[in-house]
Tab-separated table of C-alpha atoms in Angstrom:
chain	number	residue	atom	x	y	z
A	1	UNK	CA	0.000	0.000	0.000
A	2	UNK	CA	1.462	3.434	-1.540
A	3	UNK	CA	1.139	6.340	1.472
A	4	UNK	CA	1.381	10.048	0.506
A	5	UNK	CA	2.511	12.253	3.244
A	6	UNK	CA	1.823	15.546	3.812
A	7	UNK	CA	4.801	17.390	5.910
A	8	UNK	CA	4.977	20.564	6.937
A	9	UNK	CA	8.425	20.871	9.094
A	10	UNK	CA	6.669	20.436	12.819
A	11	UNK	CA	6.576	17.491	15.025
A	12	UNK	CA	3.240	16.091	14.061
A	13	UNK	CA	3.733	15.670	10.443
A	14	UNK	CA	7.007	14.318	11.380
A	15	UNK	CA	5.971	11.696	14.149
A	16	UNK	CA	3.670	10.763	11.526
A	17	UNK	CA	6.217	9.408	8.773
A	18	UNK	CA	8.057	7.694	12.368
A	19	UNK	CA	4.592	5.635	12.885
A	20	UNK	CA	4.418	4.770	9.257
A	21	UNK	CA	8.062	4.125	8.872
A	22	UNK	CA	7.655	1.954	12.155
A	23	UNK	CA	4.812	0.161	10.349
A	24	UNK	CA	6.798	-0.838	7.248
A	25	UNK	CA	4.806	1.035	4.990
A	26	UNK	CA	5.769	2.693	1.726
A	27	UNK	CA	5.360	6.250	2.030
A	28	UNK	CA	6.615	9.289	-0.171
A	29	UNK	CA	6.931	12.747	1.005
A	30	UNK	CA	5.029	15.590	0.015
A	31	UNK	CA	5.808	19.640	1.322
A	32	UNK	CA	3.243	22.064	-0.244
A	33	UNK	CA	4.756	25.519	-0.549
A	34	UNK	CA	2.627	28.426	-0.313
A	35	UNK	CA	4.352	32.099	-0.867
A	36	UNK	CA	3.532	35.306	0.791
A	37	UNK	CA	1.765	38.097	-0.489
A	38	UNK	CA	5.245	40.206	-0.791
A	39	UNK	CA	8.561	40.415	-2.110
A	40	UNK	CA	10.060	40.261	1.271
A	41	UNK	CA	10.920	36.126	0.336
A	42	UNK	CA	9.624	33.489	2.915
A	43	UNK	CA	12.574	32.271	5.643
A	44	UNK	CA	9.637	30.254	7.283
A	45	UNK	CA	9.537	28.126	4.394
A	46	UNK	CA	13.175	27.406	3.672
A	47	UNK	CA	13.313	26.313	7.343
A	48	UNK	CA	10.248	24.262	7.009
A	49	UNK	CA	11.545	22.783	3.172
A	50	UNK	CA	15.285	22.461	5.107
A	51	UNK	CA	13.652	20.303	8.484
A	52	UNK	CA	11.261	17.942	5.802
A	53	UNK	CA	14.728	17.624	3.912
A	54	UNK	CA	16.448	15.948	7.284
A	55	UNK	CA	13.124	13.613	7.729
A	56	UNK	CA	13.201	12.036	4.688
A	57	UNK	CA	17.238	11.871	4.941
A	58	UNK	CA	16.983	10.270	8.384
A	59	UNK	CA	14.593	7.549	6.791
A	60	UNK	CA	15.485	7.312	2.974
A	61	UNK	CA	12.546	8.695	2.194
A	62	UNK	CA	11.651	10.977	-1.457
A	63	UNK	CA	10.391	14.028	-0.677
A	64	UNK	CA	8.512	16.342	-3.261
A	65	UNK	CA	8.375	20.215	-3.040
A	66	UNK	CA	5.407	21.019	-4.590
A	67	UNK	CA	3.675	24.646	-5.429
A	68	UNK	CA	0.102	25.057	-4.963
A	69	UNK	CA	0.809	29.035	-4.281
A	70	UNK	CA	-1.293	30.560	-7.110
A	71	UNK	CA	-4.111	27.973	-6.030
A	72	UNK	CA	-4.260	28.896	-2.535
A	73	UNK	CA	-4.226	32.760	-3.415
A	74	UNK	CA	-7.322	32.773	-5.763
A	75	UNK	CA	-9.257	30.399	-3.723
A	76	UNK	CA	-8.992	30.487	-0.188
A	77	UNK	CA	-7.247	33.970	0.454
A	78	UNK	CA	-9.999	35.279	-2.127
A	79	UNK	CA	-12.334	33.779	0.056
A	80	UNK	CA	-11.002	35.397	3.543
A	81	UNK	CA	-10.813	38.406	2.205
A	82	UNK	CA	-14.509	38.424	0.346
A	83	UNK	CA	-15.782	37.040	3.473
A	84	UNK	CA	-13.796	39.965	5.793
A	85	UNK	CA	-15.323	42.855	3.501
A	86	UNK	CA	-18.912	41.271	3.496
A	87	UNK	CA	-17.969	42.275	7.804
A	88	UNK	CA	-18.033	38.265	8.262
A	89	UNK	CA	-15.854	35.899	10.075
A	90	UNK	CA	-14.095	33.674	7.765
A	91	UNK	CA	-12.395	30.348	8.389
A	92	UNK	CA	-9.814	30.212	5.861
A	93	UNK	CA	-7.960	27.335	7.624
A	94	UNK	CA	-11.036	25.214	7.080
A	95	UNK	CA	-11.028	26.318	3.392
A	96	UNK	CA	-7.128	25.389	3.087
A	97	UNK	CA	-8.276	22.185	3.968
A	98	UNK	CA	-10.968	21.292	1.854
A	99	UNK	CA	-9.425	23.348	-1.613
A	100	UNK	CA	-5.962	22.570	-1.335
A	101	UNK	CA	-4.030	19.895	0.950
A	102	UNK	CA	-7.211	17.879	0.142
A	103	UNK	CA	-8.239	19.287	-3.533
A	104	UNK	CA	-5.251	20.522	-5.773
A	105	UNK	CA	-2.885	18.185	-3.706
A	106	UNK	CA	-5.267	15.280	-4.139
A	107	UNK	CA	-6.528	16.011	-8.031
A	108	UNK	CA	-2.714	16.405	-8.605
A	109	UNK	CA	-0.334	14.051	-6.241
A	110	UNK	CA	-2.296	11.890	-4.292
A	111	UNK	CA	-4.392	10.015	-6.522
A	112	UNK	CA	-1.412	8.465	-7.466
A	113	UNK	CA	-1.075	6.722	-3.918
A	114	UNK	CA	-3.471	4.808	-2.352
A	115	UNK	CA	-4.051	7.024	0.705
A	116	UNK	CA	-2.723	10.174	2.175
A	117	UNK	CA	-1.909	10.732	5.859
A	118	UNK	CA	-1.827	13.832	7.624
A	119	UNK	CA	-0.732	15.020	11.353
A	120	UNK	CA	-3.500	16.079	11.683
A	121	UNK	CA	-5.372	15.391	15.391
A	122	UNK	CA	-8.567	13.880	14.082
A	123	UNK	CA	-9.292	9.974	13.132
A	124	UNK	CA	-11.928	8.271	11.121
A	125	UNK	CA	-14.808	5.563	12.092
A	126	UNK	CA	-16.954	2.919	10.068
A	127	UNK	CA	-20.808	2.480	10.440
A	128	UNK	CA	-21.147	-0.002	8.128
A	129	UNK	CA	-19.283	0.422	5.253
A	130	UNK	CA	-19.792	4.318	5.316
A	131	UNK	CA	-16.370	5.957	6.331
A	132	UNK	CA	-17.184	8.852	9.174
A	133	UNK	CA	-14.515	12.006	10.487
A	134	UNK	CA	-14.455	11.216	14.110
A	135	UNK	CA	-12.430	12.905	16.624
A	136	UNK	CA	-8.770	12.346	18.441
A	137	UNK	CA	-8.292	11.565	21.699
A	138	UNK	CA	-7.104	14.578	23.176
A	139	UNK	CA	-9.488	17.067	22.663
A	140	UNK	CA	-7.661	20.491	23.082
A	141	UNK	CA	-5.495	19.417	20.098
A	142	UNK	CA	-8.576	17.716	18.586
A	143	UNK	CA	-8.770	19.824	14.582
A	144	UNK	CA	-11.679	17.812	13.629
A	145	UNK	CA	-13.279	21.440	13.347
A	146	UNK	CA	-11.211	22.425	10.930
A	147	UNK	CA	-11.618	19.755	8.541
A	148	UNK	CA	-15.583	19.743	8.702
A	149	UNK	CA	-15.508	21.077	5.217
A	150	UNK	CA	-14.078	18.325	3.518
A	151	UNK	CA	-15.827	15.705	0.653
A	152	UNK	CA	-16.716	12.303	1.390
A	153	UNK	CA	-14.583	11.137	-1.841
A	154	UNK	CA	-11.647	13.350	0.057
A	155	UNK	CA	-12.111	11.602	3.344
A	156	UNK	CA	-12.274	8.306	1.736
A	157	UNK	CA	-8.590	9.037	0.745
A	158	UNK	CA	-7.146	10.127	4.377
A	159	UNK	CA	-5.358	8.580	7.432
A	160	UNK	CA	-4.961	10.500	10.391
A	161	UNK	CA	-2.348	8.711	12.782
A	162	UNK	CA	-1.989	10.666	15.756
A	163	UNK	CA	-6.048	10.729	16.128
A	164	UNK	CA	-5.334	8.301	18.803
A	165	UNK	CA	-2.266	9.977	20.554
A	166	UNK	CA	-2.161	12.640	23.238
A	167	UNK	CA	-0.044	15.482	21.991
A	168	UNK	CA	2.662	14.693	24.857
A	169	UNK	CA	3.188	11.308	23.569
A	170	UNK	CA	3.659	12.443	19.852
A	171	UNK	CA	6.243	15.031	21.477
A	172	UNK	CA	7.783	12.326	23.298
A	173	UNK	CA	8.056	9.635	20.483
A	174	UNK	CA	9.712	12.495	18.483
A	175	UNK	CA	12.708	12.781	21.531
A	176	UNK	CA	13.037	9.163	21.469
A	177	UNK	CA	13.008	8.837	17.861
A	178	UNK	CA	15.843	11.702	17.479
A	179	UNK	CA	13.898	13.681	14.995
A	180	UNK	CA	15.289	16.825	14.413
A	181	UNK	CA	12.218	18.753	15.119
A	182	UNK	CA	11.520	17.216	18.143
A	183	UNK	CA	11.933	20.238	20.060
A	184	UNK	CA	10.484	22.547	18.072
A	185	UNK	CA	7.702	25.270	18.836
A	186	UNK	CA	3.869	24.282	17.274
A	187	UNK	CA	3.191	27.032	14.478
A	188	UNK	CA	0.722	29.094	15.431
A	189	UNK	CA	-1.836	31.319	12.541
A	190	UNK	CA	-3.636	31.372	8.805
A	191	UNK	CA	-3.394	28.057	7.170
A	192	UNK	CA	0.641	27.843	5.243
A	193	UNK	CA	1.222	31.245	6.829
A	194	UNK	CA	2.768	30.391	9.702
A	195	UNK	CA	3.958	33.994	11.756
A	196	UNK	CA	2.441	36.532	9.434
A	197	UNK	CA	0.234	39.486	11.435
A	198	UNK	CA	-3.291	39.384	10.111
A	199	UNK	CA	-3.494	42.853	10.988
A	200	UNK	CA	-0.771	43.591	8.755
A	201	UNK	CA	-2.398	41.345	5.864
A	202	UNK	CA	-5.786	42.678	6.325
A	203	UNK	CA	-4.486	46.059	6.240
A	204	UNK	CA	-2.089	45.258	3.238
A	205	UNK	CA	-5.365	44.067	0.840
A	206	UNK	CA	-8.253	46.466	2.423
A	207	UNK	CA	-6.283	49.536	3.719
A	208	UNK	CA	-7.944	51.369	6.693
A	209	UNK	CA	-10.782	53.642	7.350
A	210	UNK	CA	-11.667	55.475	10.500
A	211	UNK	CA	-15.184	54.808	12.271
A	212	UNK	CA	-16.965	54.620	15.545
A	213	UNK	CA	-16.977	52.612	18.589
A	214	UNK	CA	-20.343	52.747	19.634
A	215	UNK	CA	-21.435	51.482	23.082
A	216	UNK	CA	-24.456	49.121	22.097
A	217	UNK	CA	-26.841	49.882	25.365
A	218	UNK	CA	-26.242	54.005	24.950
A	219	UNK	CA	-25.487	54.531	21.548
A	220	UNK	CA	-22.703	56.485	23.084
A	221	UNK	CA	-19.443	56.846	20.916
A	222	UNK	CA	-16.481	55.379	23.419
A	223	UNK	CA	-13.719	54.872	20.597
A	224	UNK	CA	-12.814	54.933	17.406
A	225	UNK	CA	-11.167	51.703	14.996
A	226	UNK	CA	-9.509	51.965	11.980
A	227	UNK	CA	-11.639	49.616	10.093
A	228	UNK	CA	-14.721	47.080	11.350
A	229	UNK	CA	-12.570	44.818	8.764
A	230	UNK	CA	-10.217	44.170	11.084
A	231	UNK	CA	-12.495	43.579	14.397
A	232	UNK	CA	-14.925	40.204	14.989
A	233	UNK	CA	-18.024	39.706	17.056
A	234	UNK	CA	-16.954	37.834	20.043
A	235	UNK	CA	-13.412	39.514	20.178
A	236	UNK	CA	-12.285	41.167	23.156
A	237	UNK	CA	-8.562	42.191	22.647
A	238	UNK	CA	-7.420	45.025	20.348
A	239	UNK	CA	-10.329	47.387	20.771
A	240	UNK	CA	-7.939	50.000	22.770
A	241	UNK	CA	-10.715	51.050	25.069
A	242	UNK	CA	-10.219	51.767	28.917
A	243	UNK	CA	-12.512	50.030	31.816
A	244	UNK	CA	-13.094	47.030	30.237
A	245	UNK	CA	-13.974	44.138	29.476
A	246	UNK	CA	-15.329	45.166	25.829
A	247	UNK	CA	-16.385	42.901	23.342
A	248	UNK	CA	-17.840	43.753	19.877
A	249	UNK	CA	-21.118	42.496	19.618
A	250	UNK	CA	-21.965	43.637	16.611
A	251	UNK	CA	-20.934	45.805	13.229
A	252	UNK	CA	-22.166	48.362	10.620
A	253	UNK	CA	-20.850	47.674	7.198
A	254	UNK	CA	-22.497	50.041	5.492
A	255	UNK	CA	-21.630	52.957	7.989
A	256	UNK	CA	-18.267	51.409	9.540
A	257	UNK	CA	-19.394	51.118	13.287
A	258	UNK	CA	-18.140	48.825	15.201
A	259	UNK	CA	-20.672	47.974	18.414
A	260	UNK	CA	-19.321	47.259	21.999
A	261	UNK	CA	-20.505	45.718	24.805
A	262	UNK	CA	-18.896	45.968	28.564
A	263	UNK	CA	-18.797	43.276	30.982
A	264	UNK	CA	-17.961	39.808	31.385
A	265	UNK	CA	-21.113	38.967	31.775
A	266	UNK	CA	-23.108	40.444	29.327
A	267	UNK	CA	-26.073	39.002	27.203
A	268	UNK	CA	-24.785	41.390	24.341
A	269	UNK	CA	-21.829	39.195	23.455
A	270	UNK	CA	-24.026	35.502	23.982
A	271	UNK	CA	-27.116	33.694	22.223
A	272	UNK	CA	-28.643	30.347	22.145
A	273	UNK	CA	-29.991	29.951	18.730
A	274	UNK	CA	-27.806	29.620	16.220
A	275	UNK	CA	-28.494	29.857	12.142
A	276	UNK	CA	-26.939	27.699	9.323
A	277	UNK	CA	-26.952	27.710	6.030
A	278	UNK	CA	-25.338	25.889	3.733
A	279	UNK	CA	-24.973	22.858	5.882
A	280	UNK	CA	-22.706	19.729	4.527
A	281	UNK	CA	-22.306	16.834	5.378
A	282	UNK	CA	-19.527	14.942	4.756
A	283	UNK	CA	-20.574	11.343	5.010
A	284	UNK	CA	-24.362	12.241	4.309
A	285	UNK	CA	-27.079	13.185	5.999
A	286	UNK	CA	-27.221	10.757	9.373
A	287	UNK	CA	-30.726	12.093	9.677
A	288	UNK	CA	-32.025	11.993	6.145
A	289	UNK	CA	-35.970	12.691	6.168
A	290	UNK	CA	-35.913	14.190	10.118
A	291	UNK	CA	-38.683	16.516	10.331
A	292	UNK	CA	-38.027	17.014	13.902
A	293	UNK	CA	-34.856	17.903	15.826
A	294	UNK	CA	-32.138	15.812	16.985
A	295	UNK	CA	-29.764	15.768	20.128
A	296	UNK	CA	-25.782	17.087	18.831
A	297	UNK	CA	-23.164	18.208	20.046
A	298	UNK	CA	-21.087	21.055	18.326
A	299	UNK	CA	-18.422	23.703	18.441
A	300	UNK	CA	-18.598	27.182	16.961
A	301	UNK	CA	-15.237	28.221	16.794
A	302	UNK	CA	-11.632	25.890	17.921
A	303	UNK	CA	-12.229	25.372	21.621
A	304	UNK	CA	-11.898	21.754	23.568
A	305	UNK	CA	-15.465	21.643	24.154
A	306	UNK	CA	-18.072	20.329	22.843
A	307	UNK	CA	-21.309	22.184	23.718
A	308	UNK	CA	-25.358	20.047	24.056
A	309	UNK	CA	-27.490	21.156	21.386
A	310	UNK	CA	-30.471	19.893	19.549
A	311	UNK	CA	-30.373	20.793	15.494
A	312	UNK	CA	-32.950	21.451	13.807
A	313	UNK	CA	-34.010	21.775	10.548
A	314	UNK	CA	-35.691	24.548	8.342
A	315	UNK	CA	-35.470	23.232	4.961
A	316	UNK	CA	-33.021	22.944	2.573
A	317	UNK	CA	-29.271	23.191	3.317
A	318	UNK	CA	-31.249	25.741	6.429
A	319	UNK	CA	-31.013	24.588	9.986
A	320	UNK	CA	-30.394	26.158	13.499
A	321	UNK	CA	-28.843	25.087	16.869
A	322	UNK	CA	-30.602	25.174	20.084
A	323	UNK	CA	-28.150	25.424	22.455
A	324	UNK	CA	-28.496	24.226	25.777
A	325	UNK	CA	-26.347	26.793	27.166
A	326	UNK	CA	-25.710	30.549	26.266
A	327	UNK	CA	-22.482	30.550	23.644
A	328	UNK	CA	-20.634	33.235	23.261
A	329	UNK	CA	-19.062	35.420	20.295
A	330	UNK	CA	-21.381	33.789	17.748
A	331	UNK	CA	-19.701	35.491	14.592
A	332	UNK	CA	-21.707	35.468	11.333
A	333	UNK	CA	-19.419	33.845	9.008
A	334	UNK	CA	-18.057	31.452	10.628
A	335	UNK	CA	-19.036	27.906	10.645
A	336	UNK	CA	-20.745	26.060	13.393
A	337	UNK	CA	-19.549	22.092	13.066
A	338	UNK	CA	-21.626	19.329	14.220
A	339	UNK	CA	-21.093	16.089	15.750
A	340	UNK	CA	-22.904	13.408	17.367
A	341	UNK	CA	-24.086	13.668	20.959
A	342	UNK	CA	-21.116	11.514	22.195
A	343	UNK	CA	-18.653	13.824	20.619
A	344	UNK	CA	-17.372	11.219	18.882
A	345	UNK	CA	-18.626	11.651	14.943
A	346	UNK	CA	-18.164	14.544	12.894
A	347	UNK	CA	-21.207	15.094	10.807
A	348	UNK	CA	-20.009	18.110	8.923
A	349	UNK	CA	-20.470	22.270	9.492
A	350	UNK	CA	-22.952	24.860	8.355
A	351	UNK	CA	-22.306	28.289	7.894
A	352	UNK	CA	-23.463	30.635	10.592
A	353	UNK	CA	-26.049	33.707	9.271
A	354	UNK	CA	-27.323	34.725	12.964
A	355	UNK	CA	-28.389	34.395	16.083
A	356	UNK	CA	-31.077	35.115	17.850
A	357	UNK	CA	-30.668	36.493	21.810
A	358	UNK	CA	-32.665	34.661	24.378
């Protein structure tokens, strides 16, 4: 059986190709590079390209630099930025996922192999013959969330090995195994990005423009922003306003206001009903023909919890989440993802359009 492997330069991806090395199987390297949006050259990447290089050395491996960079920018970076104008949350991590480690990679490399692993912290489960996207066993590293976007005929094709290792035994098998990278720091930001400010790419692609802070309850200005662009509902840091807590609750697009909301505590900032639209799901519907709702679980942005919900549907691709707690920063935009009410299976994600405060 012919592996594909999708490396990056971090420990994950690397204890990955360990396991599968370990396992006898036959395996070929893959690093997708992705350039930045500037002539400033990308030192990230020639130390990510330079630690994938030692892997495959250390295991007589052949490794494959391959560019998906034009790919990535009209597709998911398009899609950030449309989504950040429209003054809604986008999710482009989820969309790097689904368009192009899974999409151009797979249309282009991996159909040649017979699967492709990833270090990713997820795993997969069979009901029958019908593959499901099912979570890892540590759930603060669990990224089933951000692969909630992907096609059945794209999960099909996947193996996730770490989905049933705690992230301080992958770091640990790395020490023992002497990889290279087995110290090294978990990347943190936008999908293939690694350190970049968003401010500063925001900024870069959409410029600023003054506008008002505007205390929801008074309609009192408080502030002033440089652009609702660069400001979610939900987010707390990065307003630059005194005697806080603030959190922006919501935004004006058409007038550039950006709506705050002080206090920890505050029903501004929280909701129980949730709208989708859009919904997939990956492995198909589980509840094909429900005309009634249905006990879930789900997340609406990466968190370790999983929050009690019942779904229910509207019509369509049209559903919304009763929550059976208050959840807060519920940001238009951004997609709600849905599992079963063990936590365990991961149905797919909807796009959220609303809420409505209880």
């Amino acid at each position: 059986m012919s592996i594909a492997v999708l490396i990056s330069g971090g420990v994950d991806s690397a204890v990955v190709v360990h396991k599968l090395v370990e396992e006898g199987k036959d395996i070929h390297l893959f690093y997708i590079r992705i350039g930045l949006d500037t002539d400033e050259g990308d030192c990230s990447a020639e130390e990510d390209i330079e630690m994938c290089q030692c892997i495959a050395r250390k295991y007589g491996l052949p490794l494959d630099v391959v560019s998906l960079h034009q790919e990535y920018w009209d597709n998911v970076m398009e899609y950030a930025l449309r989504t950040v104008r429209q003054g809604l949350t986008p999710n482009p991590d989820m969309m790097c996922n689904k368009m192009i480690k899974f999409g151009y990679f797979e249309q282009r490399w991996g159909k040649d192999f017979d699967l492709t692993a990833t270090g990713h912290y997820a795993s997969t489960d069979f009901i029958g013959n019908t593959k499901y996207l099912a979570t890892a066993v540590d759930p603060v590293k669990d990224q089933t969330d951000f692969l909630a976007q992907i096609t059945y005929p794209q999960l099909k094709h996947l193996i996730f090995p770490l989905g049933d290792m705690p992230k301080s035994v992958v770091r640990q098998m790395a020490i023992d195994a002497k990889l290279p990278n087995a110290y090294r720091k978990d990347s943190q930001g936008i999908c293939f990005l690694g350190k970049i400010n968003y401010n500063d790419f925001i900024r870069r692609h959409l410029g600023e423009k003054k506008g008002n802070i505007i205390e929801i309850e008074t309609g009192k200005k408080i502030g002033e922003h440089r652009g609702f662009w660069f400001h979610t509902i939900g987010q707390r840091k990065g307003l630059g306003l005194s005697g806080g807590p603030w959190y922006v609750v919501k935004k004006n697009v058409v007038d550039n206001v950006v709506y705050v909301s002080n206090g920890y505590d505050t029903d501004k900032q929280y909701g129980k009903i949730i709208h989708l639209d859009e919904m997939h799901f990956i492995s198909g519907n589980p509840w094909e023909g429900m005309d009634g709702p249905v006990d879930i679980t789900f997340k609406n942005r990466h968190m370790p919890e999983f929050l009690k919900a019942r779904l229910h549907p509207l019509g369509g691709r049209e559903y919304y989440i009763e929550s059976e707690r208050k959840v807060q920063g519920i940001a238009p935009g951004q997609f709600a993802v849905i599992y079963d009410a063990n936590s365990h299976l991961c149905y797919g994600s909807g796009v959220i359009t609303g809420q409505r405060i209880d």
